[in-house]
XYZ file of C-alpha atoms in Angstrom:
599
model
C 97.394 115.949 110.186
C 98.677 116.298 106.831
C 95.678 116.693 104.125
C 96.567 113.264 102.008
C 95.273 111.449 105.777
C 91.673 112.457 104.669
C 92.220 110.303 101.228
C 93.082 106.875 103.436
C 91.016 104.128 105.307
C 91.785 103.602 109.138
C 90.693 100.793 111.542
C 91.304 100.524 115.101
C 95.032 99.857 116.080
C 96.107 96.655 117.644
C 95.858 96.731 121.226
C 99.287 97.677 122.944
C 100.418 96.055 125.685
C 103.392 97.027 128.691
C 103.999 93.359 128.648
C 108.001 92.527 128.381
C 106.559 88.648 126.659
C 104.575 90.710 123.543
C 106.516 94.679 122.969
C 109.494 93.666 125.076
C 111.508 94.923 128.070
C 111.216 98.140 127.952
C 107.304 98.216 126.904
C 106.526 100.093 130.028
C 105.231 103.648 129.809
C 108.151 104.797 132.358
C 109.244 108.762 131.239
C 112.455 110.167 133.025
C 116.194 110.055 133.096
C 118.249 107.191 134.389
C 121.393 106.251 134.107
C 122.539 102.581 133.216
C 125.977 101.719 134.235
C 128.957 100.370 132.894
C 128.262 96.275 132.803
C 124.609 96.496 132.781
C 122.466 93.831 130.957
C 119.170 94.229 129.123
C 118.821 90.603 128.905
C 120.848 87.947 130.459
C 122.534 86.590 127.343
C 122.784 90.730 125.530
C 126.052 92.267 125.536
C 126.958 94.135 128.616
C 127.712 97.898 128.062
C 131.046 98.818 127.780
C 130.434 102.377 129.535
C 127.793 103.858 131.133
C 124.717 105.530 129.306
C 122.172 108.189 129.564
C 118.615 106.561 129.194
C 116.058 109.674 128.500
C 112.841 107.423 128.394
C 109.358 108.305 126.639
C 110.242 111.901 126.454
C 107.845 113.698 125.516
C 107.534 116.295 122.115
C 104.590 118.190 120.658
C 104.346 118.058 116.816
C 102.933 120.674 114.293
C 99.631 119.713 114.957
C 99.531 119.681 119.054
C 99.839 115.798 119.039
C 102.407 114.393 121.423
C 105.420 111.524 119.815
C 107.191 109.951 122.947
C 110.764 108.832 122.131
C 113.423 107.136 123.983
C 117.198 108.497 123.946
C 120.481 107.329 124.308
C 123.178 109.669 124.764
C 127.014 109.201 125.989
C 128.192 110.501 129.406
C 129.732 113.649 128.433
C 129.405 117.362 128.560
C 131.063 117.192 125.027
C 127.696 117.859 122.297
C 126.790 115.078 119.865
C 124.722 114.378 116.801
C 122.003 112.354 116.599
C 120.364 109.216 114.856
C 117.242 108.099 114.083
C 115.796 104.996 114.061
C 112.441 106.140 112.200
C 109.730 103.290 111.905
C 106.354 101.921 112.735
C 107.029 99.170 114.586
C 107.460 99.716 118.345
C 110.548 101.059 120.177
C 111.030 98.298 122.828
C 110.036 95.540 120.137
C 113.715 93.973 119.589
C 113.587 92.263 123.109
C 110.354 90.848 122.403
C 110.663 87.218 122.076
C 109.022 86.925 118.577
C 111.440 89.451 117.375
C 114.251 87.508 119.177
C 113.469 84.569 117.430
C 113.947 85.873 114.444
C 117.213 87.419 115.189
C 117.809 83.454 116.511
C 116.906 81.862 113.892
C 119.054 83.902 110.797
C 122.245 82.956 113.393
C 123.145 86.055 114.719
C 123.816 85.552 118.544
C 121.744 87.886 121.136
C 124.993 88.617 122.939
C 126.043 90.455 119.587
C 123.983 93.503 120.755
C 122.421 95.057 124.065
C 118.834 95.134 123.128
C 118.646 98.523 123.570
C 118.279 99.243 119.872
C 114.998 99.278 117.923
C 114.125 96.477 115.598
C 116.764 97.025 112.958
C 118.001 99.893 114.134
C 121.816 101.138 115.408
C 122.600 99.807 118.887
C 123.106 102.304 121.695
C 125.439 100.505 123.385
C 127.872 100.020 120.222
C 127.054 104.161 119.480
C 127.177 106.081 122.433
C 130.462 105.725 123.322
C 131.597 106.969 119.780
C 129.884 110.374 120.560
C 126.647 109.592 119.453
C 123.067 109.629 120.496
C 120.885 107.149 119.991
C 117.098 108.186 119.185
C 114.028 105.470 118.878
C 110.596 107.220 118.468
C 107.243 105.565 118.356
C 105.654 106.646 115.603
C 102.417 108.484 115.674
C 99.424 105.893 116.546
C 102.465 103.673 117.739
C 102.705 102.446 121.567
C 101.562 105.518 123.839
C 101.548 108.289 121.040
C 98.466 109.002 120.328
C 96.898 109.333 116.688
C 96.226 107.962 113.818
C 99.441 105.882 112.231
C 100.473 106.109 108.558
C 102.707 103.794 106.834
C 104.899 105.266 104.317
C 104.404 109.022 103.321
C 103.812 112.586 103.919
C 102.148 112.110 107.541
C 105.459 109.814 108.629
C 108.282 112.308 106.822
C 106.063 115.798 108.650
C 106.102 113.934 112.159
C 109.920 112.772 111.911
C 110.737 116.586 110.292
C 109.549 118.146 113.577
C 111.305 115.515 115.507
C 114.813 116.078 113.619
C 113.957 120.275 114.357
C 113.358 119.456 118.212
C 116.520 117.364 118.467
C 118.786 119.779 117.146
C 117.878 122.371 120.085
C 118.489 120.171 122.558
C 121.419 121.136 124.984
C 123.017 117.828 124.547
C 122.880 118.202 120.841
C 125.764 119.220 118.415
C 122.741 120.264 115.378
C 123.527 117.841 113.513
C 121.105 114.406 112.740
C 121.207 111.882 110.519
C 118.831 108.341 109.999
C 120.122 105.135 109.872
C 118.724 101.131 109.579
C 117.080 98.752 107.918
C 113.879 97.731 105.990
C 111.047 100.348 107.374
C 114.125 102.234 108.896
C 115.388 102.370 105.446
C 112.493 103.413 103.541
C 111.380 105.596 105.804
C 114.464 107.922 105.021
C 113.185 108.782 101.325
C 109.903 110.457 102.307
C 111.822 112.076 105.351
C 114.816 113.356 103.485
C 112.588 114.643 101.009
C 111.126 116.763 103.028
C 114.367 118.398 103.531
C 114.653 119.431 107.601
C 117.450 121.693 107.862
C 119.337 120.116 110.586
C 119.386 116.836 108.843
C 122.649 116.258 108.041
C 123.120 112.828 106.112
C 120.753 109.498 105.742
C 121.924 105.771 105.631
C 119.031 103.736 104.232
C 120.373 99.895 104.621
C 117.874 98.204 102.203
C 114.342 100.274 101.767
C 111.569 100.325 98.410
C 111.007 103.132 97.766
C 107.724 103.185 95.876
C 105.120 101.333 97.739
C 102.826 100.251 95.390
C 105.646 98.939 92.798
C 108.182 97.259 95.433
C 105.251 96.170 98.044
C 101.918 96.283 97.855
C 101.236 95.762 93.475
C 104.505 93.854 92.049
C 104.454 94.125 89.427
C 100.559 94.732 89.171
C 99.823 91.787 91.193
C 97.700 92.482 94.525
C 100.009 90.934 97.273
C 98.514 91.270 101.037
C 101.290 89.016 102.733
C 103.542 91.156 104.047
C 101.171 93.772 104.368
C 99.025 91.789 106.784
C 102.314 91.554 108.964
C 103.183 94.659 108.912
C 99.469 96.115 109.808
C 100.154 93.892 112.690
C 102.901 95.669 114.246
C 100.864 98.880 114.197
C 99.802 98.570 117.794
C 98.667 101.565 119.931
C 97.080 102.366 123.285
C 93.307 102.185 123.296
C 92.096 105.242 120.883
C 94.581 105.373 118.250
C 93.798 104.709 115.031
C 95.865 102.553 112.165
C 96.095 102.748 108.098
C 94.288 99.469 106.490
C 96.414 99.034 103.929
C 94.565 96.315 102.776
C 91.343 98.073 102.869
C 93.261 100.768 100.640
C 94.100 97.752 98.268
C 90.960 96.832 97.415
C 89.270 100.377 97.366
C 92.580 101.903 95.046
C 93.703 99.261 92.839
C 95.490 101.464 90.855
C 98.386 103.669 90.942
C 96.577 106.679 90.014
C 95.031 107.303 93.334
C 96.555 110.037 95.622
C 97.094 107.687 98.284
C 99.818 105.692 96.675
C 100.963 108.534 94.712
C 102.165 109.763 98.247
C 103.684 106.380 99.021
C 106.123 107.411 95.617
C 109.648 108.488 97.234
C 110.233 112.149 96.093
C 114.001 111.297 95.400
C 114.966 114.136 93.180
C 114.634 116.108 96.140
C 117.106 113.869 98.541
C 120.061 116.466 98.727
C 121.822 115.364 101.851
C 125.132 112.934 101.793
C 123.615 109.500 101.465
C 125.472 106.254 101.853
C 123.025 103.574 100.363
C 123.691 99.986 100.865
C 121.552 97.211 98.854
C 121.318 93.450 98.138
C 120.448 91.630 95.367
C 118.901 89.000 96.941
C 115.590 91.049 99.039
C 112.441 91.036 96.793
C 111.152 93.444 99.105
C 113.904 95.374 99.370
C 116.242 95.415 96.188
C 114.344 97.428 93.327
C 113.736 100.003 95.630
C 116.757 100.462 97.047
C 118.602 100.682 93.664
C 115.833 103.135 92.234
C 116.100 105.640 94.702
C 120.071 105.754 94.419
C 119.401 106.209 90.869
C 117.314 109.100 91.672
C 118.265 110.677 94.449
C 120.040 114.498 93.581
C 122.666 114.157 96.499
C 126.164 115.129 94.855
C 127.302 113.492 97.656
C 125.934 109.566 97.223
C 127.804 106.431 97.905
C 126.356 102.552 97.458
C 127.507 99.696 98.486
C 126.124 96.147 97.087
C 126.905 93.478 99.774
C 126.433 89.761 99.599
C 124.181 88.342 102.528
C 120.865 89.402 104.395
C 120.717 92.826 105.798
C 120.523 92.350 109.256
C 124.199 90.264 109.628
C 125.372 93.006 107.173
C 123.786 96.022 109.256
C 125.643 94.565 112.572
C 128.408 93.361 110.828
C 131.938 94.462 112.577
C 133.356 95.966 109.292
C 130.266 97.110 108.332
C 129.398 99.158 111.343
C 132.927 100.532 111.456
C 132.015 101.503 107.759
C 128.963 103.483 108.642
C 131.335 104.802 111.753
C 133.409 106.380 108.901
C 130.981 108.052 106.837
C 128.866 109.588 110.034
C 132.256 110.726 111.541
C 133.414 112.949 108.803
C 129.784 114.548 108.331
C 128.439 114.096 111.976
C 131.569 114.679 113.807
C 133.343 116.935 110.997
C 136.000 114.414 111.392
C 138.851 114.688 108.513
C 139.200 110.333 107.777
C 139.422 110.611 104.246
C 135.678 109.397 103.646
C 135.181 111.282 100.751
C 137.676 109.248 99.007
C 135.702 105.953 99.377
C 134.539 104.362 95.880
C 131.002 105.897 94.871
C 130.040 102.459 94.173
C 131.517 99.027 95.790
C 129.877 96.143 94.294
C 129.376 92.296 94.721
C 129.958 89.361 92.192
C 128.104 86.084 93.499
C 128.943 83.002 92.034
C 126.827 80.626 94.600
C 130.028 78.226 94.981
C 131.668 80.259 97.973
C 133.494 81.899 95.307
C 131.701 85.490 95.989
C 134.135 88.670 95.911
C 132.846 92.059 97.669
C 133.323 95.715 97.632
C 134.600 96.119 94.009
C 135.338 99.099 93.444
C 133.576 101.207 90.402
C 132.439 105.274 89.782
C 129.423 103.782 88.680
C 126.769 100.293 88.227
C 126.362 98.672 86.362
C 130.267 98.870 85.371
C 130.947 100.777 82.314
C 132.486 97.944 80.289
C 128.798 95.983 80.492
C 127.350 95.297 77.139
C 123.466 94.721 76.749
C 122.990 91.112 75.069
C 119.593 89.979 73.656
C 119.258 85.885 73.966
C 116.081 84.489 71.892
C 114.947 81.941 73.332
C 114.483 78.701 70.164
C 111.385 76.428 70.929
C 113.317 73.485 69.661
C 116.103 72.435 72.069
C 114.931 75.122 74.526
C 118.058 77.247 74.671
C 118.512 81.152 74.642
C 120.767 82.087 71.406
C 122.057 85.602 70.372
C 119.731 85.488 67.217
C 116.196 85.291 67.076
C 114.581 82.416 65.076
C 112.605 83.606 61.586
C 109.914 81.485 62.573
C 107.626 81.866 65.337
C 106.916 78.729 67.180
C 104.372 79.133 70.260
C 105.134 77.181 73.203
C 102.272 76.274 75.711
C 101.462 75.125 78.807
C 98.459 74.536 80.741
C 98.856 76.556 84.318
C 97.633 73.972 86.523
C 100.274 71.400 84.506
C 97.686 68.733 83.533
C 96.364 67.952 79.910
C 95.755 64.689 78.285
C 94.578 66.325 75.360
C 98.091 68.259 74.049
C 101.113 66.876 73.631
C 104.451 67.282 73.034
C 104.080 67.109 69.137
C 101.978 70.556 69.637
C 105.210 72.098 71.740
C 103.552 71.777 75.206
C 105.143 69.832 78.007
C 102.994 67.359 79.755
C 102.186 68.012 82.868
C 104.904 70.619 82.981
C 103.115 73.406 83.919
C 105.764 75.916 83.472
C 108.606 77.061 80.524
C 112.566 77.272 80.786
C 115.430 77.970 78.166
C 118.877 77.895 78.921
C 122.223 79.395 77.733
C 125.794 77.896 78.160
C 128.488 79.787 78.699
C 131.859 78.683 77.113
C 133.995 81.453 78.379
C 133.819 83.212 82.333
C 130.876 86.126 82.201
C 129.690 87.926 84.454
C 125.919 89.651 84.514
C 126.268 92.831 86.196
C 123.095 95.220 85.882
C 119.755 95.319 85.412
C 118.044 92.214 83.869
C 114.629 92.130 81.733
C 112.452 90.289 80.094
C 110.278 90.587 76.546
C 107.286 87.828 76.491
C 105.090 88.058 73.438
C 101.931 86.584 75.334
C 98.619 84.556 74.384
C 96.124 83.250 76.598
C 93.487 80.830 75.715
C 90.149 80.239 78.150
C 91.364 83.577 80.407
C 91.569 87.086 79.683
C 94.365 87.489 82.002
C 98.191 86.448 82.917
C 99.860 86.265 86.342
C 103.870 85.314 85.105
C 106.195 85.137 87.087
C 110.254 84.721 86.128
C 113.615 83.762 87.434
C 116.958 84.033 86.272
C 118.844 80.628 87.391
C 122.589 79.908 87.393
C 123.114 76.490 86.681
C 126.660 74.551 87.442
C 128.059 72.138 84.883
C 126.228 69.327 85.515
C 123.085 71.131 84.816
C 121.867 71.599 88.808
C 120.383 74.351 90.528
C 122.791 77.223 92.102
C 121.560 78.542 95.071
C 123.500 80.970 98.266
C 122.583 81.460 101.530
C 122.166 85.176 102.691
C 122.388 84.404 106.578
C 125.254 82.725 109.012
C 122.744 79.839 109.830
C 122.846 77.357 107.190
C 121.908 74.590 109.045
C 119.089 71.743 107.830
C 116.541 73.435 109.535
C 116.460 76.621 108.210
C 117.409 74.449 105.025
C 114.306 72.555 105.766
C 112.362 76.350 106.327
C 113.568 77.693 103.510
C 112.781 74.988 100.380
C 109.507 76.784 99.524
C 109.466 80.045 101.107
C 112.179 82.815 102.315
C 113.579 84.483 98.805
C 115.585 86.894 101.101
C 117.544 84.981 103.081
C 118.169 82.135 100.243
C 119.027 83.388 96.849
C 118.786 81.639 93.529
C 118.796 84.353 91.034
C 116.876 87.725 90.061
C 113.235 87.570 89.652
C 110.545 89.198 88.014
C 106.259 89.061 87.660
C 103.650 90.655 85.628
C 100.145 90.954 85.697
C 100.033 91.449 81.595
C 96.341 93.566 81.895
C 98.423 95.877 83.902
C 101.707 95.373 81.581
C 101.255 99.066 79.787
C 104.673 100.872 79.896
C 105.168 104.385 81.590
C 106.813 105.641 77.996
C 108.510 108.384 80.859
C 109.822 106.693 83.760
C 110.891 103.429 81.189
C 114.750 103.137 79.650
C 115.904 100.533 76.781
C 117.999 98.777 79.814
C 114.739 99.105 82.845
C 110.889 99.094 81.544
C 108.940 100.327 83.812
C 105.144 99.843 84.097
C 102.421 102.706 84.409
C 100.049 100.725 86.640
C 97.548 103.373 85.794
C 94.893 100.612 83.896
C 93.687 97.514 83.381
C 93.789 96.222 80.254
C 92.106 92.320 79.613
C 93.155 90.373 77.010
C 91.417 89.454 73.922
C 90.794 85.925 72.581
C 93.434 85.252 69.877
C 95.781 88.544 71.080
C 99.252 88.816 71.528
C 100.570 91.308 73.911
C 104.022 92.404 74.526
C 105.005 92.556 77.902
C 108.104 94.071 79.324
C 109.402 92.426 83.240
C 112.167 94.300 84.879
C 114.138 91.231 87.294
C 116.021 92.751 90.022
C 119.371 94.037 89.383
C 122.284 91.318 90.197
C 126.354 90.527 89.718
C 126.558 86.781 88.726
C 129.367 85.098 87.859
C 129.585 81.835 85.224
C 132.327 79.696 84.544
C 133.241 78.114 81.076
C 130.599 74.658 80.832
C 127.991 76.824 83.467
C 124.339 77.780 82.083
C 121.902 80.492 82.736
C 118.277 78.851 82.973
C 115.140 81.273 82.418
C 112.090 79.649 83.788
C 108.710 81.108 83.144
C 105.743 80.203 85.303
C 102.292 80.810 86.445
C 103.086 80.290 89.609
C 104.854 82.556 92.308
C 108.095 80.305 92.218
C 110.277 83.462 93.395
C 108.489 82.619 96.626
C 106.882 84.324 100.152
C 109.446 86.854 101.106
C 109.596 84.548 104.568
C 108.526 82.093 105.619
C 105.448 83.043 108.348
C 104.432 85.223 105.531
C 101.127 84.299 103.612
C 101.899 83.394 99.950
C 100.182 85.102 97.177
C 97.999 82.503 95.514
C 98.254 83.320 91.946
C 94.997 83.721 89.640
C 95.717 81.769 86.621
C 93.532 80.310 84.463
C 93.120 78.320 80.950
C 96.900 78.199 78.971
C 99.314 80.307 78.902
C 101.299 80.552 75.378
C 104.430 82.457 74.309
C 105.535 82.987 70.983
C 109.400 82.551 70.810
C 110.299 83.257 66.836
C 109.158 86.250 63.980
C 107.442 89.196 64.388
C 106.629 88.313 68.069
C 110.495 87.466 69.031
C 110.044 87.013 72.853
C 114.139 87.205 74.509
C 116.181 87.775 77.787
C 118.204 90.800 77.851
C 121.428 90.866 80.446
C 124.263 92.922 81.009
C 127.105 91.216 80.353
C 130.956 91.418 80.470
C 133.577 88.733 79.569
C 135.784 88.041 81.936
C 139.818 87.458 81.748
């Protein structure tokens, strides 16, 4: 195993099952070659294949260190040689038919007879694939299913084990050389740390939505310890009896900081992505979005493409167009088809404007666009609205974090029973915020020596209500009902943002004037009567306002961005005592957005 295993913590894996009800329909440890014919149905209400496939099942390959990775393939019936895709991810390969997994596929409003079944979670669907000339490939990961070992999430150990598997594919008789990754989520992410590794016969990625640094975009936002999602995940690491899993949240606790080698492996070596990438993000994933944007920024492919779409990524991934989109791009450098895809805009962007107004694929060289200004708005205690200059005089506003006082009151510019902060700015002409969002708080705390804030950039229509968009096709009451309080990525109402400010400290390196970046290498608690400075990246975003329409930043001590979804645990924040932040002077707090005015 690779030598950064010996840093990490391990606990037994979750027992696996060959049960169709818990890891799905094809859960059973069944190696050998089969083939499934034209009309054949996974599931009664999948789609039915269109032509007939080869099914290679748990076949068998020995990685560099003698352990053994089963993987399932699906290959077209043909004597003709094809390329290869990987669906690379922790989560097991039958898991899509499994009914909690189905559920979820359900419940967004995508229909099961949209796909076979075949695919892995997230991943490209055989059935859709093979009959373009392509094979299908869904591994379980090391410590995963029936491969035996020790699993990693995120890293070295994951990109060495898929290496060798992208290097065993490409001798294969049925193989053309050539191998690319595609999916979502894990599927996504994954493809950093592999890419980086460089394989020779990888031939192009397409991460659909992945972070890329796992202690900034998962596990520490913004220096705040999160377990949620991590718990969930961890619970997908399943394995025959033996195998061994990373504790993640073990890890948390023992390595709070970024410092320590075993997150510094969970950083995405970008700079040395050279293969053709075509990146597609979201604005709207809190999981997903920094990530995703960072590593496009980074990545030293000539050869890079990114598309910004407007929903969830799972309708995206399976969307028609979109799929015929990927089709193009892993034709010309799969297939060495000539279809012009090296004309398609390097960047194709969104604009939301939460009214069913949105407009996709615009296309640019470059985001944000090149005709985006930076603009500074001050927020002025008095009125509570964001204005271009900041006030002379420094006016500290306050609020109490559980939102109760009967001691202060509004006369001492503190809210009641608010609980929380928010400034607004009108727009008299149609703008549109395109880029990378931040934030400047000059912070106080009284009775604490710490601040969990957390920050969302609102649109608000002309009557002064809440804009909010749907991400997914169902928009019914009940996932209405499901998503009020939880589910930021399926539901979007605006980038967001949080800090921890005793881990605030800038990385003076990695930070720009338009992205600050934080350094997450120390804790620094507050003093009584200090104010700190404190820098919040929001995610990147393409919002549109109309003349009369207002841009609300609320500041809280709560997590009001939300649990990523809903059967997620919440982060309970830590918050303590008041919160104050000075809005005028020498400690001029402001919003800064890219902005363009539209005609």
């Amino acid at each position: 195993m690779s030598e950064i295993t010996k840093e990490m913590i391990f606990s037994p894996s979750k027992p696996y099952f060959e049960s169709a009800q818990v890891f799905g329909v094809l859960s059973p440890f069944e190696p050998g070659t089969r083939t499934l014919e034209k009309g054949f149905k996974l599931l009664p209400d999948a789609m039915a294949l269109e032509e007939e496939l080869i099914f290679e099942k748990d076949v068998a390959l020995q990685l560099r260190d003698g352990k053994t990775l089963y993987t399932d393939i699906f290959r077209p019936v043909t004597d003709e040689k094809v390329p290869a895709i990987i669906s690379w991810s922790s989560y097991g390969k039958s898991s899509f038919t499994s009914p909690r997994y189905m559920n979820i596929y359900r419940g967004v409003g995508l229909s099961p007879a949209a796909t076979s079944g075949l695919q892995k979670w997230e991943g490209p669907d055989p059935a859709w694939w093979c009959p373009k000339g392509y094979a299908i490939i869904n591994p379980d990961a090391r410590g995963i299913a029936h491969s035996p070992g020790k699993t990693t999430m995120i890293g070295t150990q994951e990109a060495e084990d898929a290496y060798d598997l992208i290097e065993w594919l490409a001798e294969q008789p049925w193989c053309n050389g050539k191998v690319a990754l595609s999916g979502c989520s894990y599927l996504a992410f994954s493809q950093w740390f592999i890419a980086a590794e460089q394989p020779p016969h990888l031939t192009c990625i397409n991460p659909h939505e992945g972070l890329s640094d796992a202690y900034r975009d998962f596990a520490f936002r913004g220096g705040i310890e999160d377990k949620g999602f991590v718990e969930v995940l961890e619970g997908a690491h399943c394995g025959i009896a033996g195998n061994m899993r990373e504790d993640w949240q073990a890890e948390m606790d023992a390595f709070p900081l970024i410092t320590h080698p075993v997150w510094a492996d969970k950083v995405a070596r970008c700079q040395d992505i050279k293969v053709p990438a075509y990146i597609v993000a979201s604005y709207s994933n809190t999981l997903h979005t920094n990530g995703t944007f960072r590593a496009w920024r980074e990545i030293a492919s000539e050869e890079k493409w990114l598309r910004i779409h407007n929903t969830q990524e799972w309708p995206d991934y399976y969307d028609e167009w979109s799929t015929e989109d990927r089709r193009r791009f892993f034709d010309h450098y799969l297939r060495g088809i000539d279809n012009g895809w090296e004309n398609t805009p390097r960047v194709r962007y969104s604009l939301l404007d939460m009214e069913d107004g949105d407009v996709v694929n615009i296309p640019d060289t470059q985001f944000p666009p090149a005709d985006v200004r930076y603009v500074n708005l001050y927020p002025k205690a008095m009125g509570r609205v964001l204005i271009p200059a900041k006030s002379e005089q420094d006016i500290p506003l306050k609020y109490l974090v559980d939102g109760v006082s009967d001691k202060i009151g509004v006369a001492e510019n503190m809210m009641v029973g608010s609980g929380q902060l928010s400034f607004t700015h009108t727009f008299q002409q149609k703008t549109e915020v395109i880029g990378y969002p931040s934030v400047h708080l000059e912070v106080e705390v009284q009775d604490a020596d710490d601040a969990e804030l957390y920050v969302v950039m609102q649109k608000l229509d002309a009557h002064g209500n809440t804009c909010d968009e749907f991400c997914i096709p169902n928009k019914t009451c009940f996932m209405r009902d499901f998503t009020d309080h939880s589910d930021s990525i399926v539901r979007y109402n605006g980038p967001s943002g949080r800090i921890k400010v005793s881990m605030s400290a800038l990385d003076e390196e990695k930070s720009t004037e338009d992205i600050p970046v934080q350094a997450y290498d120390r804790i620094q608690k507050m003093e009584p009567g200090q104010i700190v400075p404190v820098d919040i990246a929001l995610m990147p975003t393409g919002l549109v306002f109309y003349p009369g329409e207002s841009l609300r930043l609320l500041i809280s001590p709560k997590n009001i961005a939300q649990n990523i979804l809903g059967w997620v645990p919440a982060h309970k924040d830590e918050n303590t005592g008041m919160h104050i932040i000075h809005t005028g002077g020498k400690y001029a707090s402001y919003l800064r957005i890219p902005m363009r005015v539209a005609e």
